[in-house]
């Protein structure tokens, strides 16, 4: 039977200000270990170096692991349309992880698990992705739309079609016994 490498505990100085119901799942030092910071995955989201707050798993549009670098693309909220939020890609952030441990696996698993529904649709003059995400501690799903570049997001026809698409997706994903 082979031995496995047990990762040391997260040093107290690198521990983010966790919520009472939050626990650390994985962590990794970013960069060359010369003070670039630590990424911490918790059951509620991802703590990134230089941020005083956690990004919820539902707030990450994309996460890519290259084998050495983790690149995360957070969502930026543009508009609240009542039943859904319009979001766009915030600038991607890339972190070199020389000893990643279980962090890339946890990030992928948690981001993927947060997605309850996703579908790309054409809309007048462009297209967009309708998504429903699970948010820890929140009943039901949070709905978002991320339009493709050059889609006229404020055009009345686009808004009307998006409203229709989100309503149809909500109806299709509603529990049958409610």
PDB file of C-alpha atoms in Angstrom:
ATOM      1  CA  UNK A   1       0.000   0.000   0.000  1.00  0.00           C
ATOM      2  CA  UNK A   2       1.489   3.349  -1.017  1.00  0.00           C
ATOM      3  CA  UNK A   3       1.934   6.343   1.185  1.00  0.00           C
ATOM      4  CA  UNK A   4       0.149   9.536   0.378  1.00  0.00           C
ATOM      5  CA  UNK A   5       1.235  13.099   0.958  1.00  0.00           C
ATOM      6  CA  UNK A   6      -0.826  14.727   3.684  1.00  0.00           C
ATOM      7  CA  UNK A   7      -1.111  18.436   3.072  1.00  0.00           C
ATOM      8  CA  UNK A   8      -0.324  20.608   6.091  1.00  0.00           C
ATOM      9  CA  UNK A   9      -3.119  22.687   7.594  1.00  0.00           C
ATOM     10  CA  UNK A  10      -3.713  26.164   6.293  1.00  0.00           C
ATOM     11  CA  UNK A  11      -1.504  28.526   8.331  1.00  0.00           C
ATOM     12  CA  UNK A  12      -3.603  30.800  10.586  1.00  0.00           C
ATOM     13  CA  UNK A  13      -2.105  33.914   8.957  1.00  0.00           C
ATOM     14  CA  UNK A  14      -3.503  32.775   5.572  1.00  0.00           C
ATOM     15  CA  UNK A  15      -6.952  31.828   6.866  1.00  0.00           C
ATOM     16  CA  UNK A  16      -9.661  34.118   5.440  1.00  0.00           C
ATOM     17  CA  UNK A  17     -12.461  35.486   7.656  1.00  0.00           C
ATOM     18  CA  UNK A  18     -14.766  32.485   7.299  1.00  0.00           C
ATOM     19  CA  UNK A  19     -18.477  32.641   8.066  1.00  0.00           C
ATOM     20  CA  UNK A  20     -19.639  30.551  11.072  1.00  0.00           C
ATOM     21  CA  UNK A  21     -21.006  27.809   8.768  1.00  0.00           C
ATOM     22  CA  UNK A  22     -18.043  27.906   6.366  1.00  0.00           C
ATOM     23  CA  UNK A  23     -15.237  25.345   6.272  1.00  0.00           C
ATOM     24  CA  UNK A  24     -11.999  25.065   4.292  1.00  0.00           C
ATOM     25  CA  UNK A  25     -12.004  22.309   1.658  1.00  0.00           C
ATOM     26  CA  UNK A  26      -8.651  22.957  -0.048  1.00  0.00           C
ATOM     27  CA  UNK A  27      -6.019  25.644  -0.384  1.00  0.00           C
ATOM     28  CA  UNK A  28      -2.899  26.451  -2.385  1.00  0.00           C
ATOM     29  CA  UNK A  29      -0.220  29.116  -2.320  1.00  0.00           C
ATOM     30  CA  UNK A  30      -0.173  31.282  -5.436  1.00  0.00           C
ATOM     31  CA  UNK A  31       2.989  32.238  -7.307  1.00  0.00           C
ATOM     32  CA  UNK A  32       6.449  31.349  -6.192  1.00  0.00           C
ATOM     33  CA  UNK A  33       5.653  31.395  -2.472  1.00  0.00           C
ATOM     34  CA  UNK A  34       7.160  34.880  -2.027  1.00  0.00           C
ATOM     35  CA  UNK A  35       4.017  36.448  -0.592  1.00  0.00           C
ATOM     36  CA  UNK A  36       1.746  36.203  -3.645  1.00  0.00           C
ATOM     37  CA  UNK A  37      -1.080  34.974  -1.444  1.00  0.00           C
ATOM     38  CA  UNK A  38      -3.207  31.916  -0.909  1.00  0.00           C
ATOM     39  CA  UNK A  39      -6.317  30.645  -2.691  1.00  0.00           C
ATOM     40  CA  UNK A  40      -8.807  28.980  -0.365  1.00  0.00           C
ATOM     41  CA  UNK A  41     -11.783  26.877  -1.478  1.00  0.00           C
ATOM     42  CA  UNK A  42     -14.566  26.593   1.072  1.00  0.00           C
ATOM     43  CA  UNK A  43     -18.005  25.053   1.006  1.00  0.00           C
ATOM     44  CA  UNK A  44     -19.376  28.550   0.227  1.00  0.00           C
ATOM     45  CA  UNK A  45     -16.932  29.795  -2.402  1.00  0.00           C
ATOM     46  CA  UNK A  46     -13.411  30.760  -3.394  1.00  0.00           C
ATOM     47  CA  UNK A  47     -11.171  33.220  -1.548  1.00  0.00           C
ATOM     48  CA  UNK A  48      -8.604  34.817  -3.849  1.00  0.00           C
ATOM     49  CA  UNK A  49      -5.454  36.742  -2.885  1.00  0.00           C
ATOM     50  CA  UNK A  50      -5.939  40.488  -2.567  1.00  0.00           C
ATOM     51  CA  UNK A  51      -9.710  40.303  -2.026  1.00  0.00           C
ATOM     52  CA  UNK A  52     -11.379  40.898   1.287  1.00  0.00           C
ATOM     53  CA  UNK A  53     -14.393  38.813   0.319  1.00  0.00           C
ATOM     54  CA  UNK A  54     -15.246  35.383  -1.011  1.00  0.00           C
ATOM     55  CA  UNK A  55     -16.565  34.739  -4.522  1.00  0.00           C
ATOM     56  CA  UNK A  56     -19.525  32.373  -4.283  1.00  0.00           C
ATOM     57  CA  UNK A  57     -19.355  29.324  -6.523  1.00  0.00           C
ATOM     58  CA  UNK A  58     -22.352  30.753  -8.392  1.00  0.00           C
ATOM     59  CA  UNK A  59     -20.329  33.939  -9.054  1.00  0.00           C
ATOM     60  CA  UNK A  60     -17.708  32.136 -11.143  1.00  0.00           C
ATOM     61  CA  UNK A  61     -18.542  31.993 -14.831  1.00  0.00           C
ATOM     62  CA  UNK A  62     -15.558  29.844 -15.692  1.00  0.00           C
ATOM     63  CA  UNK A  63     -12.569  28.135 -14.070  1.00  0.00           C
ATOM     64  CA  UNK A  64      -9.754  26.548 -16.103  1.00  0.00           C
ATOM     65  CA  UNK A  65      -6.864  24.473 -14.761  1.00  0.00           C
ATOM     66  CA  UNK A  66      -3.828  24.173 -17.072  1.00  0.00           C
ATOM     67  CA  UNK A  67      -1.853  21.836 -14.833  1.00  0.00           C
ATOM     68  CA  UNK A  68       0.124  24.774 -13.395  1.00  0.00           C
ATOM     69  CA  UNK A  69      -2.207  27.752 -13.522  1.00  0.00           C
ATOM     70  CA  UNK A  70      -5.766  28.252 -12.332  1.00  0.00           C
ATOM     71  CA  UNK A  71      -7.687  30.900 -14.263  1.00  0.00           C
ATOM     72  CA  UNK A  72     -11.012  32.059 -12.874  1.00  0.00           C
ATOM     73  CA  UNK A  73     -13.503  34.365 -14.565  1.00  0.00           C
ATOM     74  CA  UNK A  74     -15.906  35.989 -12.108  1.00  0.00           C
ATOM     75  CA  UNK A  75     -19.311  37.332 -13.110  1.00  0.00           C
ATOM     76  CA  UNK A  76     -19.943  41.054 -13.079  1.00  0.00           C
ATOM     77  CA  UNK A  77     -23.589  42.023 -12.501  1.00  0.00           C
ATOM     78  CA  UNK A  78     -24.808  44.551 -15.064  1.00  0.00           C
ATOM     79  CA  UNK A  79     -28.582  44.700 -14.562  1.00  0.00           C
ATOM     80  CA  UNK A  80     -31.244  43.235 -12.303  1.00  0.00           C
ATOM     81  CA  UNK A  81     -34.348  42.483 -14.377  1.00  0.00           C
ATOM     82  CA  UNK A  82     -36.409  41.161 -11.492  1.00  0.00           C
ATOM     83  CA  UNK A  83     -36.590  37.447 -12.347  1.00  0.00           C
ATOM     84  CA  UNK A  84     -32.958  37.293 -13.476  1.00  0.00           C
ATOM     85  CA  UNK A  85     -29.657  39.122 -13.486  1.00  0.00           C
ATOM     86  CA  UNK A  86     -27.751  40.185 -16.585  1.00  0.00           C
ATOM     87  CA  UNK A  87     -24.057  39.416 -16.069  1.00  0.00           C
ATOM     88  CA  UNK A  88     -20.848  39.745 -18.053  1.00  0.00           C
ATOM     89  CA  UNK A  89     -17.364  38.325 -17.694  1.00  0.00           C
ATOM     90  CA  UNK A  90     -15.229  40.304 -15.268  1.00  0.00           C
ATOM     91  CA  UNK A  91     -11.507  40.232 -16.079  1.00  0.00           C
ATOM     92  CA  UNK A  92     -10.054  36.737 -15.770  1.00  0.00           C
ATOM     93  CA  UNK A  93      -7.568  36.184 -12.954  1.00  0.00           C
ATOM     94  CA  UNK A  94      -4.732  33.669 -13.301  1.00  0.00           C
ATOM     95  CA  UNK A  95      -2.775  32.130 -10.428  1.00  0.00           C
ATOM     96  CA  UNK A  96       0.350  29.982 -10.681  1.00  0.00           C
ATOM     97  CA  UNK A  97      -0.024  27.055  -8.248  1.00  0.00           C
ATOM     98  CA  UNK A  98       3.212  25.128  -7.753  1.00  0.00           C
ATOM     99  CA  UNK A  99       1.667  22.797  -5.146  1.00  0.00           C
ATOM    100  CA  UNK A 100      -2.054  22.849  -6.035  1.00  0.00           C
ATOM    101  CA  UNK A 101      -3.148  19.944  -3.855  1.00  0.00           C
ATOM    102  CA  UNK A 102      -6.885  19.346  -4.187  1.00  0.00           C
ATOM    103  CA  UNK A 103      -7.730  22.989  -4.991  1.00  0.00           C
ATOM    104  CA  UNK A 104      -8.281  22.656  -8.793  1.00  0.00           C
ATOM    105  CA  UNK A 105     -10.500  19.600  -8.260  1.00  0.00           C
ATOM    106  CA  UNK A 106     -12.577  21.365  -5.599  1.00  0.00           C
ATOM    107  CA  UNK A 107     -12.989  24.488  -7.743  1.00  0.00           C
ATOM    108  CA  UNK A 108     -14.145  22.482 -10.757  1.00  0.00           C
ATOM    109  CA  UNK A 109     -16.486  20.284  -8.728  1.00  0.00           C
ATOM    110  CA  UNK A 110     -18.058  23.188  -6.838  1.00  0.00           C
ATOM    111  CA  UNK A 111     -18.539  25.439  -9.878  1.00  0.00           C
ATOM    112  CA  UNK A 112     -20.025  22.539 -11.843  1.00  0.00           C
ATOM    113  CA  UNK A 113     -22.291  21.544  -8.939  1.00  0.00           C
ATOM    114  CA  UNK A 114     -23.651  25.096  -8.696  1.00  0.00           C
ATOM    115  CA  UNK A 115     -25.041  24.920 -12.259  1.00  0.00           C
ATOM    116  CA  UNK A 116     -28.608  23.606 -12.346  1.00  0.00           C
ATOM    117  CA  UNK A 117     -29.492  24.735 -15.872  1.00  0.00           C
ATOM    118  CA  UNK A 118     -27.611  26.272 -18.790  1.00  0.00           C
ATOM    119  CA  UNK A 119     -28.684  26.783 -22.373  1.00  0.00           C
ATOM    120  CA  UNK A 120     -27.431  29.042 -25.161  1.00  0.00           C
ATOM    121  CA  UNK A 121     -30.160  30.783 -27.188  1.00  0.00           C
ATOM    122  CA  UNK A 122     -30.379  33.123 -30.167  1.00  0.00           C
ATOM    123  CA  UNK A 123     -32.004  36.499 -29.500  1.00  0.00           C
ATOM    124  CA  UNK A 124     -32.669  39.326 -31.981  1.00  0.00           C
ATOM    125  CA  UNK A 125     -29.311  40.651 -33.127  1.00  0.00           C
ATOM    126  CA  UNK A 126     -27.215  38.162 -31.166  1.00  0.00           C
ATOM    127  CA  UNK A 127     -27.364  35.411 -28.571  1.00  0.00           C
ATOM    128  CA  UNK A 128     -26.950  34.688 -24.894  1.00  0.00           C
ATOM    129  CA  UNK A 129     -26.713  32.003 -22.249  1.00  0.00           C
ATOM    130  CA  UNK A 130     -29.510  31.488 -19.749  1.00  0.00           C
ATOM    131  CA  UNK A 131     -28.280  29.829 -16.562  1.00  0.00           C
ATOM    132  CA  UNK A 132     -29.688  28.849 -13.195  1.00  0.00           C
ATOM    133  CA  UNK A 133     -27.284  28.447 -10.299  1.00  0.00           C
ATOM    134  CA  UNK A 134     -27.581  27.010  -6.810  1.00  0.00           C
ATOM    135  CA  UNK A 135     -26.493  29.447  -4.107  1.00  0.00           C
ATOM    136  CA  UNK A 136     -25.534  28.020  -0.693  1.00  0.00           C
ATOM    137  CA  UNK A 137     -28.078  29.028   1.932  1.00  0.00           C
ATOM    138  CA  UNK A 138     -30.634  30.266  -0.626  1.00  0.00           C
ATOM    139  CA  UNK A 139     -33.786  28.322  -1.510  1.00  0.00           C
ATOM    140  CA  UNK A 140     -34.469  27.918  -5.205  1.00  0.00           C
ATOM    141  CA  UNK A 141     -32.280  28.917  -8.121  1.00  0.00           C
ATOM    142  CA  UNK A 142     -30.667  32.200  -9.081  1.00  0.00           C
ATOM    143  CA  UNK A 143     -31.175  32.975 -12.781  1.00  0.00           C
ATOM    144  CA  UNK A 144     -28.670  34.831 -14.945  1.00  0.00           C
ATOM    145  CA  UNK A 145     -28.261  35.777 -18.590  1.00  0.00           C
ATOM    146  CA  UNK A 146     -24.859  36.367 -20.147  1.00  0.00           C
ATOM    147  CA  UNK A 147     -25.105  37.867 -23.620  1.00  0.00           C
ATOM    148  CA  UNK A 148     -22.535  37.210 -26.306  1.00  0.00           C
ATOM    149  CA  UNK A 149     -20.415  40.171 -27.443  1.00  0.00           C
ATOM    150  CA  UNK A 150     -22.133  42.660 -29.774  1.00  0.00           C
ATOM    151  CA  UNK A 151     -25.637  41.587 -28.702  1.00  0.00           C
ATOM    152  CA  UNK A 152     -27.807  44.707 -28.229  1.00  0.00           C
ATOM    153  CA  UNK A 153     -28.617  43.922 -24.579  1.00  0.00           C
ATOM    154  CA  UNK A 154     -30.895  46.938 -23.987  1.00  0.00           C
ATOM    155  CA  UNK A 155     -32.912  46.536 -27.202  1.00  0.00           C
ATOM    156  CA  UNK A 156     -36.626  46.072 -26.402  1.00  0.00           C
ATOM    157  CA  UNK A 157     -36.899  42.950 -28.620  1.00  0.00           C
ATOM    158  CA  UNK A 158     -33.857  41.393 -26.943  1.00  0.00           C
ATOM    159  CA  UNK A 159     -35.253  42.093 -23.468  1.00  0.00           C
ATOM    160  CA  UNK A 160     -38.676  40.677 -24.412  1.00  0.00           C
ATOM    161  CA  UNK A 161     -37.167  37.526 -25.936  1.00  0.00           C
ATOM    162  CA  UNK A 162     -34.864  37.067 -22.947  1.00  0.00           C
ATOM    163  CA  UNK A 163     -37.802  37.458 -20.552  1.00  0.00           C
ATOM    164  CA  UNK A 164     -39.632  34.748 -22.524  1.00  0.00           C
ATOM    165  CA  UNK A 165     -36.609  32.416 -22.551  1.00  0.00           C
ATOM    166  CA  UNK A 166     -36.014  32.766 -18.806  1.00  0.00           C
ATOM    167  CA  UNK A 167     -39.729  32.214 -18.048  1.00  0.00           C
ATOM    168  CA  UNK A 168     -39.736  29.064 -20.196  1.00  0.00           C
ATOM    169  CA  UNK A 169     -36.571  27.752 -18.531  1.00  0.00           C
ATOM    170  CA  UNK A 170     -37.974  28.470 -15.063  1.00  0.00           C
ATOM    171  CA  UNK A 171     -41.177  26.597 -15.940  1.00  0.00           C
ATOM    172  CA  UNK A 172     -39.202  23.650 -17.351  1.00  0.00           C
ATOM    173  CA  UNK A 173     -37.087  23.353 -14.195  1.00  0.00           C
ATOM    174  CA  UNK A 174     -39.869  23.902 -11.623  1.00  0.00           C
ATOM    175  CA  UNK A 175     -40.601  20.876  -9.439  1.00  0.00           C
ATOM    176  CA  UNK A 176     -43.698  19.000 -10.663  1.00  0.00           C
ATOM    177  CA  UNK A 177     -45.257  18.563  -7.230  1.00  0.00           C
ATOM    178  CA  UNK A 178     -45.382  22.231  -6.212  1.00  0.00           C
TER     179      UNK A 178
END
